[in-house]
JSON list of C-alpha atoms in Angstrom, two decimals:
[
{"chain": "A", "resi": 1, "resn": "MET", "atom": "CA", "xyz": [75.01, 82.11, 148.20]},
{"chain": "A", "resi": 2, "resn": "GLN", "atom": "CA", "xyz": [77.08, 84.44, 150.38]},
{"chain": "A", "resi": 3, "resn": "TYR", "atom": "CA", "xyz": [76.74, 84.89, 154.13]},
{"chain": "A", "resi": 4, "resn": "SER", "atom": "CA", "xyz": [78.15, 87.75, 156.18]},
{"chain": "A", "resi": 5, "resn": "LEU", "atom": "CA", "xyz": [80.25, 86.92, 159.26]},
{"chain": "A", "resi": 6, "resn": "PRO", "atom": "CA", "xyz": [77.80, 88.64, 161.68]},
{"chain": "A", "resi": 7, "resn": "ALA", "atom": "CA", "xyz": [74.87, 86.64, 160.23]},
{"chain": "A", "resi": 8, "resn": "VAL", "atom": "CA", "xyz": [76.77, 83.38, 160.71]},
{"chain": "A", "resi": 9, "resn": "PHE", "atom": "CA", "xyz": [77.67, 84.32, 164.28]},
{"chain": "A", "resi": 10, "resn": "LEU", "atom": "CA", "xyz": [74.09, 85.25, 165.14]},
{"chain": "A", "resi": 11, "resn": "ALA", "atom": "CA", "xyz": [72.78, 82.02, 163.64]},
{"chain": "A", "resi": 12, "resn": "LEU", "atom": "CA", "xyz": [75.27, 79.97, 165.68]},
{"chain": "A", "resi": 13, "resn": "ALA", "atom": "CA", "xyz": [74.43, 81.86, 168.90]},
{"chain": "A", "resi": 14, "resn": "SER", "atom": "CA", "xyz": [70.70, 81.37, 168.32]},
{"chain": "A", "resi": 15, "resn": "SER", "atom": "CA", "xyz": [71.25, 77.66, 167.76]},
{"chain": "A", "resi": 16, "resn": "LEU", "atom": "CA", "xyz": [73.24, 77.33, 171.00]},
{"chain": "A", "resi": 17, "resn": "LEU", "atom": "CA", "xyz": [70.70, 79.27, 173.03]},
{"chain": "A", "resi": 18, "resn": "ALA", "atom": "CA", "xyz": [67.75, 77.30, 171.73]},
{"chain": "A", "resi": 19, "resn": "GLN", "atom": "CA", "xyz": [69.15, 73.84, 172.49]},
{"chain": "A", "resi": 20, "resn": "GLU", "atom": "CA", "xyz": [67.64, 71.70, 175.20]},
{"chain": "A", "resi": 21, "resn": "ARG", "atom": "CA", "xyz": [69.98, 69.45, 177.18]},
{"chain": "A", "resi": 22, "resn": "GLU", "atom": "CA", "xyz": [70.00, 67.21, 180.20]},
{"chain": "A", "resi": 23, "resn": "PRO", "atom": "CA", "xyz": [70.28, 68.91, 183.62]},
{"chain": "A", "resi": 24, "resn": "ARG", "atom": "CA", "xyz": [73.92, 68.68, 184.73]},
{"chain": "A", "resi": 25, "resn": "PHE", "atom": "CA", "xyz": [75.51, 68.66, 188.18]},
{"chain": "A", "resi": 26, "resn": "ARG", "atom": "CA", "xyz": [79.23, 68.55, 188.96]},
{"chain": "A", "resi": 27, "resn": "ILE", "atom": "CA", "xyz": [80.99, 68.16, 192.29]},
{"chain": "A", "resi": 28, "resn": "GLY", "atom": "CA", "xyz": [84.77, 68.46, 192.03]},
{"chain": "A", "resi": 29, "resn": "LEU", "atom": "CA", "xyz": [87.92, 68.31, 194.12]},
{"chain": "A", "resi": 30, "resn": "GLY", "atom": "CA", "xyz": [91.37, 69.53, 193.06]},
{"chain": "A", "resi": 31, "resn": "LEU", "atom": "CA", "xyz": [94.86, 69.40, 194.58]},
{"chain": "A", "resi": 32, "resn": "ALA", "atom": "CA", "xyz": [97.90, 71.27, 193.26]},
{"chain": "A", "resi": 33, "resn": "GLY", "atom": "CA", "xyz": [101.49, 72.01, 194.09]},
{"chain": "A", "resi": 34, "resn": "GLY", "atom": "CA", "xyz": [103.41, 74.91, 192.71]},
{"chain": "A", "resi": 35, "resn": "ASP", "atom": "CA", "xyz": [105.24, 78.17, 193.17]},
{"chain": "A", "resi": 36, "resn": "PHE", "atom": "CA", "xyz": [103.99, 81.22, 195.11]},
{"chain": "A", "resi": 37, "resn": "ASP", "atom": "CA", "xyz": [105.50, 84.65, 194.45]},
{"chain": "A", "resi": 38, "resn": "TYR", "atom": "CA", "xyz": [104.97, 87.86, 196.47]},
{"chain": "A", "resi": 39, "resn": "GLU", "atom": "CA", "xyz": [106.33, 91.28, 195.43]},
{"chain": "A", "resi": 40, "resn": "THR", "atom": "CA", "xyz": [105.96, 94.64, 197.17]},
{"chain": "A", "resi": 41, "resn": "GLU", "atom": "CA", "xyz": [106.42, 97.84, 195.15]},
{"chain": "A", "resi": 42, "resn": "GLY", "atom": "CA", "xyz": [108.84, 100.22, 196.84]},
{"chain": "A", "resi": 43, "resn": "SER", "atom": "CA", "xyz": [110.07, 97.68, 199.38]},
{"chain": "A", "resi": 44, "resn": "ASN", "atom": "CA", "xyz": [112.35, 94.63, 199.57]},
{"chain": "A", "resi": 45, "resn": "LEU", "atom": "CA", "xyz": [109.52, 92.60, 201.12]},
{"chain": "A", "resi": 46, "resn": "ASP", "atom": "CA", "xyz": [109.62, 90.13, 198.23]},
{"chain": "A", "resi": 47, "resn": "GLY", "atom": "CA", "xyz": [109.73, 86.36, 198.29]},
{"chain": "A", "resi": 48, "resn": "GLU", "atom": "CA", "xyz": [109.11, 83.08, 196.52]},
{"chain": "A", "resi": 49, "resn": "THR", "atom": "CA", "xyz": [108.43, 79.62, 197.90]},
{"chain": "A", "resi": 50, "resn": "ASP", "atom": "CA", "xyz": [106.53, 76.36, 197.41]},
{"chain": "A", "resi": 51, "resn": "ALA", "atom": "CA", "xyz": [102.80, 76.25, 198.07]},
{"chain": "A", "resi": 52, "resn": "GLY", "atom": "CA", "xyz": [99.95, 73.73, 198.20]},
{"chain": "A", "resi": 53, "resn": "PHE", "atom": "CA", "xyz": [96.58, 74.49, 196.63]},
{"chain": "A", "resi": 54, "resn": "PHE", "atom": "CA", "xyz": [93.15, 72.94, 197.38]},
{"chain": "A", "resi": 55, "resn": "ARG", "atom": "CA", "xyz": [89.87, 73.46, 195.52]},
{"chain": "A", "resi": 56, "resn": "LEU", "atom": "CA", "xyz": [86.30, 72.27, 196.18]},
{"chain": "A", "resi": 57, "resn": "GLN", "atom": "CA", "xyz": [83.46, 73.19, 193.83]},
{"chain": "A", "resi": 58, "resn": "PHE", "atom": "CA", "xyz": [79.82, 72.51, 192.98]},
{"chain": "A", "resi": 59, "resn": "GLU", "atom": "CA", "xyz": [77.90, 73.60, 189.92]},
{"chain": "A", "resi": 60, "resn": "GLY", "atom": "CA", "xyz": [74.47, 72.73, 188.58]},
{"chain": "A", "resi": 61, "resn": "THR", "atom": "CA", "xyz": [72.58, 73.76, 185.42]},
{"chain": "A", "resi": 62, "resn": "SER", "atom": "CA", "xyz": [69.08, 73.02, 184.18]},
{"chain": "A", "resi": 63, "resn": "SER", "atom": "CA", "xyz": [67.93, 71.65, 180.83]},
{"chain": "A", "resi": 64, "resn": "ARG", "atom": "CA", "xyz": [68.12, 75.23, 179.48]},
{"chain": "A", "resi": 65, "resn": "GLY", "atom": "CA", "xyz": [71.70, 75.66, 180.73]},
{"chain": "A", "resi": 66, "resn": "ILE", "atom": "CA", "xyz": [70.75, 78.04, 183.55]},
{"chain": "A", "resi": 67, "resn": "GLY", "atom": "CA", "xyz": [72.12, 77.48, 187.04]},
{"chain": "A", "resi": 68, "resn": "GLY", "atom": "CA", "xyz": [74.85, 78.40, 189.45]},
{"chain": "A", "resi": 69, "resn": "GLY", "atom": "CA", "xyz": [77.55, 77.15, 191.72]},
{"chain": "A", "resi": 70, "resn": "LEU", "atom": "CA", "xyz": [80.05, 77.73, 194.48]},
{"chain": "A", "resi": 71, "resn": "ARG", "atom": "CA", "xyz": [83.85, 77.35, 194.43]},
{"chain": "A", "resi": 72, "resn": "PHE", "atom": "CA", "xyz": [86.20, 77.36, 197.39]},
{"chain": "A", "resi": 73, "resn": "GLU", "atom": "CA", "xyz": [90.00, 77.61, 196.99]},
{"chain": "A", "resi": 74, "resn": "SER", "atom": "CA", "xyz": [92.68, 77.57, 199.66]},
{"chain": "A", "resi": 75, "resn": "LEU", "atom": "CA", "xyz": [96.46, 78.08, 199.36]},
{"chain": "A", "resi": 76, "resn": "VAL", "atom": "CA", "xyz": [99.17, 77.71, 202.01]},
{"chain": "A", "resi": 77, "resn": "THR", "atom": "CA", "xyz": [102.91, 78.36, 201.51]},
{"chain": "A", "resi": 78, "resn": "ASP", "atom": "CA", "xyz": [106.02, 77.11, 203.24]},
{"chain": "A", "resi": 79, "resn": "ASP", "atom": "CA", "xyz": [107.30, 79.36, 206.07]},
{"chain": "A", "resi": 80, "resn": "ASP", "atom": "CA", "xyz": [110.44, 80.53, 204.20]},
{"chain": "A", "resi": 81, "resn": "LEU", "atom": "CA", "xyz": [108.60, 83.04, 202.03]},
{"chain": "A", "resi": 82, "resn": "PHE", "atom": "CA", "xyz": [110.79, 86.06, 202.94]},
{"chain": "A", "resi": 83, "resn": "ASP", "atom": "CA", "xyz": [113.97, 84.28, 204.07]},
{"chain": "A", "resi": 84, "resn": "ALA", "atom": "CA", "xyz": [115.99, 85.39, 201.05]},
{"chain": "A", "resi": 85, "resn": "ALA", "atom": "CA", "xyz": [115.06, 89.03, 201.76]},
{"chain": "A", "resi": 86, "resn": "GLY", "atom": "CA", "xyz": [116.30, 88.78, 205.35]},
{"chain": "A", "resi": 87, "resn": "PHE", "atom": "CA", "xyz": [112.91, 88.82, 207.11]},
{"chain": "A", "resi": 88, "resn": "ALA", "atom": "CA", "xyz": [111.73, 86.47, 209.85]},
{"chain": "A", "resi": 89, "resn": "ALA", "atom": "CA", "xyz": [110.17, 83.12, 208.93]},
{"chain": "A", "resi": 90, "resn": "SER", "atom": "CA", "xyz": [106.77, 83.90, 207.39]},
{"chain": "A", "resi": 91, "resn": "GLU", "atom": "CA", "xyz": [104.07, 82.11, 205.46]},
{"chain": "A", "resi": 92, "resn": "ALA", "atom": "CA", "xyz": [101.07, 83.14, 203.38]},
{"chain": "A", "resi": 93, "resn": "HIS", "atom": "CA", "xyz": [97.49, 81.87, 203.45]},
{"chain": "A", "resi": 94, "resn": "ASN", "atom": "CA", "xyz": [95.13, 82.73, 200.63]},
{"chain": "A", "resi": 95, "resn": "GLY", "atom": "CA", "xyz": [91.47, 81.69, 200.57]},
{"chain": "A", "resi": 96, "resn": "THR", "atom": "CA", "xyz": [88.81, 82.50, 197.96]},
{"chain": "A", "resi": 97, "resn": "VAL", "atom": "CA", "xyz": [85.07, 81.83, 197.74]},
{"chain": "A", "resi": 98, "resn": "PHE", "atom": "CA", "xyz": [83.33, 82.40, 194.39]},
{"chain": "A", "resi": 99, "resn": "GLY", "atom": "CA", "xyz": [79.53, 82.18, 194.33]},
{"chain": "A", "resi": 100, "resn": "HIS", "atom": "CA", "xyz": [78.14, 82.54, 190.82]},
{"chain": "A", "resi": 101, "resn": "PHE", "atom": "CA", "xyz": [75.29, 82.45, 188.37]},
{"chain": "A", "resi": 102, "resn": "THR", "atom": "CA", "xyz": [76.03, 80.11, 185.40]},
{"chain": "A", "resi": 103, "resn": "TYR", "atom": "CA", "xyz": [74.80, 79.95, 181.82]},
{"chain": "A", "resi": 104, "resn": "ARG", "atom": "CA", "xyz": [76.10, 76.91, 179.96]},
{"chain": "A", "resi": 105, "resn": "LEU", "atom": "CA", "xyz": [76.36, 77.07, 176.17]},
{"chain": "A", "resi": 106, "resn": "GLU", "atom": "CA", "xyz": [76.52, 73.63, 174.58]},
{"chain": "A", "resi": 107, "resn": "ALA", "atom": "CA", "xyz": [76.53, 72.16, 171.07]},
{"chain": "A", "resi": 108, "resn": "HIS", "atom": "CA", "xyz": [77.70, 68.67, 170.04]},
{"chain": "A", "resi": 109, "resn": "ARG", "atom": "CA", "xyz": [81.39, 68.59, 171.01]},
{"chain": "A", "resi": 110, "resn": "PHE", "atom": "CA", "xyz": [81.64, 72.11, 172.44]},
{"chain": "A", "resi": 111, "resn": "ALA", "atom": "CA", "xyz": [80.48, 73.55, 175.80]},
{"chain": "A", "resi": 112, "resn": "MET", "atom": "CA", "xyz": [81.21, 76.86, 177.52]},
{"chain": "A", "resi": 113, "resn": "PRO", "atom": "CA", "xyz": [79.90, 77.75, 180.95]},
{"chain": "A", "resi": 114, "resn": "ILE", "atom": "CA", "xyz": [79.75, 81.51, 181.52]},
{"chain": "A", "resi": 115, "resn": "ARG", "atom": "CA", "xyz": [79.95, 82.48, 185.21]},
{"chain": "A", "resi": 116, "resn": "VAL", "atom": "CA", "xyz": [79.21, 85.81, 186.82]},
{"chain": "A", "resi": 117, "resn": "GLY", "atom": "CA", "xyz": [79.19, 86.27, 190.55]},
{"chain": "A", "resi": 118, "resn": "LEU", "atom": "CA", "xyz": [80.72, 87.57, 193.75]},
{"chain": "A", "resi": 119, "resn": "LEU", "atom": "CA", "xyz": [84.27, 86.79, 194.84]},
{"chain": "A", "resi": 120, "resn": "LEU", "atom": "CA", "xyz": [85.46, 86.94, 198.45]},
{"chain": "A", "resi": 121, "resn": "ASN", "atom": "CA", "xyz": [89.21, 86.72, 199.03]},
{"chain": "A", "resi": 122, "resn": "GLY", "atom": "CA", "xyz": [91.36, 86.73, 202.15]},
{"chain": "A", "resi": 123, "resn": "LEU", "atom": "CA", "xyz": [95.17, 86.93, 201.97]},
{"chain": "A", "resi": 124, "resn": "THR", "atom": "CA", "xyz": [97.12, 86.65, 205.24]},
{"chain": "A", "resi": 125, "resn": "LEU", "atom": "CA", "xyz": [100.87, 87.07, 205.82]},
{"chain": "A", "resi": 126, "resn": "GLU", "atom": "CA", "xyz": [101.89, 85.49, 209.12]},
{"chain": "A", "resi": 127, "resn": "GLU", "atom": "CA", "xyz": [105.22, 85.75, 210.92]},
{"chain": "A", "resi": 128, "resn": "THR", "atom": "CA", "xyz": [105.40, 82.23, 212.30]},
{"chain": "A", "resi": 129, "resn": "GLY", "atom": "CA", "xyz": [107.53, 83.06, 215.36]},
{"chain": "A", "resi": 130, "resn": "SER", "atom": "CA", "xyz": [105.48, 85.94, 216.76]},
{"chain": "A", "resi": 131, "resn": "GLY", "atom": "CA", "xyz": [102.14, 85.11, 215.17]},
{"chain": "A", "resi": 132, "resn": "ASP", "atom": "CA", "xyz": [101.81, 88.71, 213.89]},
{"chain": "A", "resi": 133, "resn": "GLU", "atom": "CA", "xyz": [99.55, 88.92, 210.86]},
{"chain": "A", "resi": 134, "resn": "THR", "atom": "CA", "xyz": [98.81, 91.33, 208.04]},
{"chain": "A", "resi": 135, "resn": "THR", "atom": "CA", "xyz": [95.46, 90.57, 206.39]},
{"chain": "A", "resi": 136, "resn": "PHE", "atom": "CA", "xyz": [93.91, 91.72, 203.12]},
{"chain": "A", "resi": 137, "resn": "GLY", "atom": "CA", "xyz": [90.17, 91.06, 202.84]},
{"chain": "A", "resi": 138, "resn": "SER", "atom": "CA", "xyz": [88.54, 91.73, 199.45]},
{"chain": "A", "resi": 139, "resn": "VAL", "atom": "CA", "xyz": [85.07, 91.42, 197.96]},
{"chain": "A", "resi": 140, "resn": "GLY", "atom": "CA", "xyz": [83.85, 92.28, 194.45]},
{"chain": "A", "resi": 141, "resn": "PRO", "atom": "CA", "xyz": [82.48, 90.99, 191.12]},
{"chain": "A", "resi": 142, "resn": "TYR", "atom": "CA", "xyz": [84.18, 88.25, 189.10]},
{"chain": "A", "resi": 143, "resn": "PHE", "atom": "CA", "xyz": [83.54, 87.02, 185.55]},
{"chain": "A", "resi": 144, "resn": "GLU", "atom": "CA", "xyz": [84.71, 83.72, 184.03]},
{"chain": "A", "resi": 145, "resn": "VAL", "atom": "CA", "xyz": [84.35, 81.69, 180.80]},
{"chain": "A", "resi": 146, "resn": "ALA", "atom": "CA", "xyz": [85.26, 78.02, 180.58]},
{"chain": "A", "resi": 147, "resn": "PRO", "atom": "CA", "xyz": [85.30, 76.60, 177.02]},
{"chain": "A", "resi": 148, "resn": "GLU", "atom": "CA", "xyz": [85.70, 72.83, 176.60]},
{"chain": "A", "resi": 149, "resn": "VAL", "atom": "CA", "xyz": [86.12, 70.81, 173.40]},
{"chain": "A", "resi": 150, "resn": "THR", "atom": "CA", "xyz": [85.51, 67.06, 173.26]},
{"chain": "A", "resi": 151, "resn": "LEU", "atom": "CA", "xyz": [88.15, 65.29, 171.20]},
{"chain": "A", "resi": 152, "resn": "VAL", "atom": "CA", "xyz": [87.00, 61.66, 171.63]},
{"chain": "A", "resi": 153, "resn": "ARG", "atom": "CA", "xyz": [83.60, 60.32, 172.64]},
{"chain": "A", "resi": 154, "resn": "ARG", "atom": "CA", "xyz": [82.73, 56.61, 172.97]},
{"chain": "A", "resi": 155, "resn": "GLY", "atom": "CA", "xyz": [79.49, 55.92, 174.79]},
{"chain": "A", "resi": 156, "resn": "SER", "atom": "CA", "xyz": [79.86, 57.25, 178.34]},
{"chain": "A", "resi": 157, "resn": "THR", "atom": "CA", "xyz": [83.60, 57.81, 177.91]},
{"chain": "A", "resi": 158, "resn": "ARG", "atom": "CA", "xyz": [84.83, 61.24, 176.81]},
{"chain": "A", "resi": 159, "resn": "TRP", "atom": "CA", "xyz": [88.22, 62.93, 176.51]},
{"chain": "A", "resi": 160, "resn": "SER", "atom": "CA", "xyz": [88.35, 66.73, 176.29]},
{"chain": "A", "resi": 161, "resn": "LEU", "atom": "CA", "xyz": [90.54, 69.79, 176.43]},
{"chain": "A", "resi": 162, "resn": "PHE", "atom": "CA", "xyz": [89.38, 72.78, 178.46]},
{"chain": "A", "resi": 163, "resn": "ALA", "atom": "CA", "xyz": [90.27, 76.26, 179.64]},
{"chain": "A", "resi": 164, "resn": "GLU", "atom": "CA", "xyz": [88.98, 78.59, 182.36]},
{"chain": "A", "resi": 165, "resn": "VAL", "atom": "CA", "xyz": [89.73, 82.30, 182.22]},
{"chain": "A", "resi": 166, "resn": "GLY", "atom": "CA", "xyz": [88.44, 84.80, 184.76]},
{"chain": "A", "resi": 167, "resn": "VAL", "atom": "CA", "xyz": [88.91, 88.43, 185.86]},
{"chain": "A", "resi": 168, "resn": "GLY", "atom": "CA", "xyz": [87.56, 90.51, 188.70]},
{"chain": "A", "resi": 169, "resn": "VAL", "atom": "CA", "xyz": [88.10, 93.42, 191.04]},
{"chain": "A", "resi": 170, "resn": "GLY", "atom": "CA", "xyz": [87.29, 94.05, 194.66]},
{"chain": "A", "resi": 171, "resn": "GLY", "atom": "CA", "xyz": [87.39, 96.59, 197.45]},
{"chain": "A", "resi": 172, "resn": "THR", "atom": "CA", "xyz": [90.03, 95.65, 200.06]},
{"chain": "A", "resi": 173, "resn": "ALA", "atom": "CA", "xyz": [90.25, 96.24, 203.80]},
{"chain": "A", "resi": 174, "resn": "ILE", "atom": "CA", "xyz": [93.75, 95.89, 205.30]},
{"chain": "A", "resi": 175, "resn": "GLU", "atom": "CA", "xyz": [94.76, 95.20, 208.89]},
{"chain": "A", "resi": 176, "resn": "VAL", "atom": "CA", "xyz": [98.38, 95.35, 210.03]},
{"chain": "A", "resi": 177, "resn": "ALA", "atom": "CA", "xyz": [99.53, 93.78, 213.31]},
{"chain": "A", "resi": 178, "resn": "GLY", "atom": "CA", "xyz": [100.42, 96.49, 215.86]},
{"chain": "A", "resi": 179, "resn": "ASP", "atom": "CA", "xyz": [98.85, 99.24, 213.75]},
{"chain": "A", "resi": 180, "resn": "SER", "atom": "CA", "xyz": [95.46, 100.57, 214.88]},
{"chain": "A", "resi": 181, "resn": "ARG", "atom": "CA", "xyz": [94.84, 102.32, 211.57]},
{"chain": "A", "resi": 182, "resn": "ASP", "atom": "CA", "xyz": [92.32, 100.81, 209.13]},
{"chain": "A", "resi": 183, "resn": "TYR", "atom": "CA", "xyz": [93.54, 100.91, 205.53]},
{"chain": "A", "resi": 184, "resn": "GLU", "atom": "CA", "xyz": [91.41, 100.63, 202.40]},
{"chain": "A", "resi": 185, "resn": "SER", "atom": "CA", "xyz": [92.42, 99.83, 198.83]},
{"chain": "A", "resi": 186, "resn": "ALA", "atom": "CA", "xyz": [91.36, 97.85, 195.74]},
{"chain": "A", "resi": 187, "resn": "THR", "atom": "CA", "xyz": [92.59, 94.53, 194.36]},
{"chain": "A", "resi": 188, "resn": "SER", "atom": "CA", "xyz": [92.35, 93.12, 190.83]},
{"chain": "A", "resi": 189, "resn": "PHE", "atom": "CA", "xyz": [92.16, 89.37, 190.26]},
{"chain": "A", "resi": 190, "resn": "ALA", "atom": "CA", "xyz": [92.83, 87.04, 187.33]},
{"chain": "A", "resi": 191, "resn": "GLY", "atom": "CA", "xyz": [92.69, 83.27, 187.00]},
{"chain": "A", "resi": 192, "resn": "VAL", "atom": "CA", "xyz": [93.66, 80.79, 184.28]},
{"chain": "A", "resi": 193, "resn": "GLU", "atom": "CA", "xyz": [93.38, 77.01, 184.06]},
{"chain": "A", "resi": 194, "resn": "LEU", "atom": "CA", "xyz": [94.37, 74.94, 181.02]},
{"chain": "A", "resi": 195, "resn": "GLY", "atom": "CA", "xyz": [94.18, 71.18, 180.87]},
{"chain": "A", "resi": 196, "resn": "THR", "atom": "CA", "xyz": [92.51, 67.93, 179.91]},
{"chain": "A", "resi": 197, "resn": "ARG", "atom": "CA", "xyz": [89.70, 65.82, 181.36]},
{"chain": "A", "resi": 198, "resn": "LEU", "atom": "CA", "xyz": [88.74, 62.18, 181.01]},
{"chain": "A", "resi": 199, "resn": "LEU", "atom": "CA", "xyz": [85.13, 61.28, 181.78]},
{"chain": "A", "resi": 200, "resn": "LEU", "atom": "CA", "xyz": [84.44, 57.62, 182.60]},
{"chain": "A", "resi": 201, "resn": "GLY", "atom": "CA", "xyz": [80.71, 57.32, 183.19]},
{"chain": "A", "resi": 202, "resn": "PRO", "atom": "CA", "xyz": [80.00, 59.67, 186.12]},
{"chain": "A", "resi": 203, "resn": "ILE", "atom": "CA", "xyz": [83.68, 59.89, 187.14]},
{"chain": "A", "resi": 204, "resn": "GLU", "atom": "CA", "xyz": [85.84, 62.69, 185.79]},
{"chain": "A", "resi": 205, "resn": "LEU", "atom": "CA", "xyz": [89.63, 62.85, 186.12]},
{"chain": "A", "resi": 206, "resn": "GLY", "atom": "CA", "xyz": [91.63, 65.95, 185.21]},
{"chain": "A", "resi": 207, "resn": "LEU", "atom": "CA", "xyz": [95.16, 67.26, 184.85]},
{"chain": "A", "resi": 208, "resn": "SER", "atom": "CA", "xyz": [95.79, 70.98, 184.39]},
{"chain": "A", "resi": 209, "resn": "TYR", "atom": "CA", "xyz": [97.99, 74.02, 184.78]},
{"chain": "A", "resi": 210, "resn": "VAL", "atom": "CA", "xyz": [96.46, 76.51, 187.21]},
{"chain": "A", "resi": 211, "resn": "GLY", "atom": "CA", "xyz": [97.44, 80.15, 187.69]},
{"chain": "A", "resi": 212, "resn": "ARG", "atom": "CA", "xyz": [96.08, 82.75, 190.09]},
{"chain": "A", "resi": 213, "resn": "TRP", "atom": "CA", "xyz": [97.12, 86.43, 190.19]},
{"chain": "A", "resi": 214, "resn": "GLN", "atom": "CA", "xyz": [96.10, 89.39, 192.30]},
{"chain": "A", "resi": 215, "resn": "ALA", "atom": "CA", "xyz": [97.43, 92.96, 192.51]},
{"chain": "A", "resi": 216, "resn": "LEU", "atom": "CA", "xyz": [96.77, 95.43, 195.33]},
{"chain": "A", "resi": 217, "resn": "ASP", "atom": "CA", "xyz": [96.78, 99.19, 194.71]},
{"chain": "A", "resi": 218, "resn": "GLU", "atom": "CA", "xyz": [98.42, 101.53, 197.20]},
{"chain": "A", "resi": 219, "resn": "SER", "atom": "CA", "xyz": [96.03, 102.12, 200.06]},
{"chain": "A", "resi": 220, "resn": "ASP", "atom": "CA", "xyz": [94.32, 105.40, 200.85]},
{"chain": "A", "resi": 221, "resn": "PRO", "atom": "CA", "xyz": [96.44, 107.44, 203.31]},
{"chain": "A", "resi": 222, "resn": "GLU", "atom": "CA", "xyz": [95.67, 107.11, 207.02]},
{"chain": "A", "resi": 223, "resn": "ASN", "atom": "CA", "xyz": [97.30, 109.85, 209.08]},
{"chain": "A", "resi": 224, "resn": "GLY", "atom": "CA", "xyz": [100.09, 110.09, 206.54]},
{"chain": "A", "resi": 225, "resn": "PHE", "atom": "CA", "xyz": [100.68, 106.32, 206.34]},
{"chain": "A", "resi": 226, "resn": "VAL", "atom": "CA", "xyz": [99.90, 103.94, 203.46]},
{"chain": "A", "resi": 227, "resn": "VAL", "atom": "CA", "xyz": [100.16, 100.23, 202.69]},
{"chain": "A", "resi": 228, "resn": "LEU", "atom": "CA", "xyz": [102.37, 99.77, 199.64]},
{"chain": "A", "resi": 229, "resn": "PRO", "atom": "CA", "xyz": [101.02, 98.04, 196.53]},
{"chain": "A", "resi": 230, "resn": "ASN", "atom": "CA", "xyz": [101.83, 94.36, 196.06]},
{"chain": "A", "resi": 231, "resn": "GLU", "atom": "CA", "xyz": [101.47, 91.61, 193.46]},
{"chain": "A", "resi": 232, "resn": "VAL", "atom": "CA", "xyz": [100.84, 87.96, 194.32]},
{"chain": "A", "resi": 233, "resn": "ASP", "atom": "CA", "xyz": [100.70, 84.92, 192.08]},
{"chain": "A", "resi": 234, "resn": "PHE", "atom": "CA", "xyz": [100.50, 81.15, 192.28]},
{"chain": "A", "resi": 235, "resn": "GLN", "atom": "CA", "xyz": [101.26, 78.82, 189.40]},
{"chain": "A", "resi": 236, "resn": "GLY", "atom": "CA", "xyz": [101.18, 75.06, 189.62]},
{"chain": "A", "resi": 237, "resn": "LEU", "atom": "CA", "xyz": [100.10, 71.67, 188.34]},
{"chain": "A", "resi": 238, "resn": "MET", "atom": "CA", "xyz": [96.74, 70.30, 189.51]},
{"chain": "A", "resi": 239, "resn": "ILE", "atom": "CA", "xyz": [95.11, 66.90, 189.54]},
{"chain": "A", "resi": 240, "resn": "SER", "atom": "CA", "xyz": [91.35, 66.88, 189.94]},
{"chain": "A", "resi": 241, "resn": "PHE", "atom": "CA", "xyz": [88.55, 64.43, 190.58]},
{"chain": "A", "resi": 242, "resn": "ALA", "atom": "CA", "xyz": [84.83, 65.05, 190.05]},
{"chain": "A", "resi": 243, "resn": "VAL", "atom": "CA", "xyz": [81.46, 63.35, 189.97]},
{"chain": "A", "resi": 244, "resn": "VAL", "atom": "CA", "xyz": [79.23, 64.45, 187.07]},
{"chain": "A", "resi": 245, "resn": "PHE", "atom": "CA", "xyz": [75.56, 63.48, 186.89]}
]
């Protein structure tokens, strides 16, 4: 008997959607160290330095896999971000809040939360000597999938490999120290995490690569002035701890 690929896919999707499962709640904390890079198009305001990354998150889903969650991320760099380019000592602060609806697909050794929600991001460049700041505040939709495959399961112990991949876009308001003009632009976002998790009863330990990227378009002109486009990324190694129940 022959089966077409679309029929097999539909049968698998129907099986996943119909499954009942235990309600699931996860509270997690992550800490990472890595490299932060900032590039400005059409300017030598470029730099690279070390940064620390912090994440706190909560997510809950019902027996039908429906739920939601909230994730907070914060990043702070060293104050030598633009030293190599000849600018005064400066550091970057980047904070993100992602509130989302979740649908969790699950079958035997495979699970994949699908998250859709609203992302709020604030990026600040601060000249540490003067305290002058340039801020980029963004808000917009964000979409993420997070497949996870269990490799080993023994009772309440489980070892898995996982990935999280997300993309989004937001409208951006820009404020520049000493400039009374209000600039507006748009920023695109992308996030990737790849790693492994070990679940010991309700305790989950993780190790992963984490990457965060965002790119600002050139702002709308204000009295003949614009804010130049920039690209920002952080890549690092994260250890995480969570309680799953």
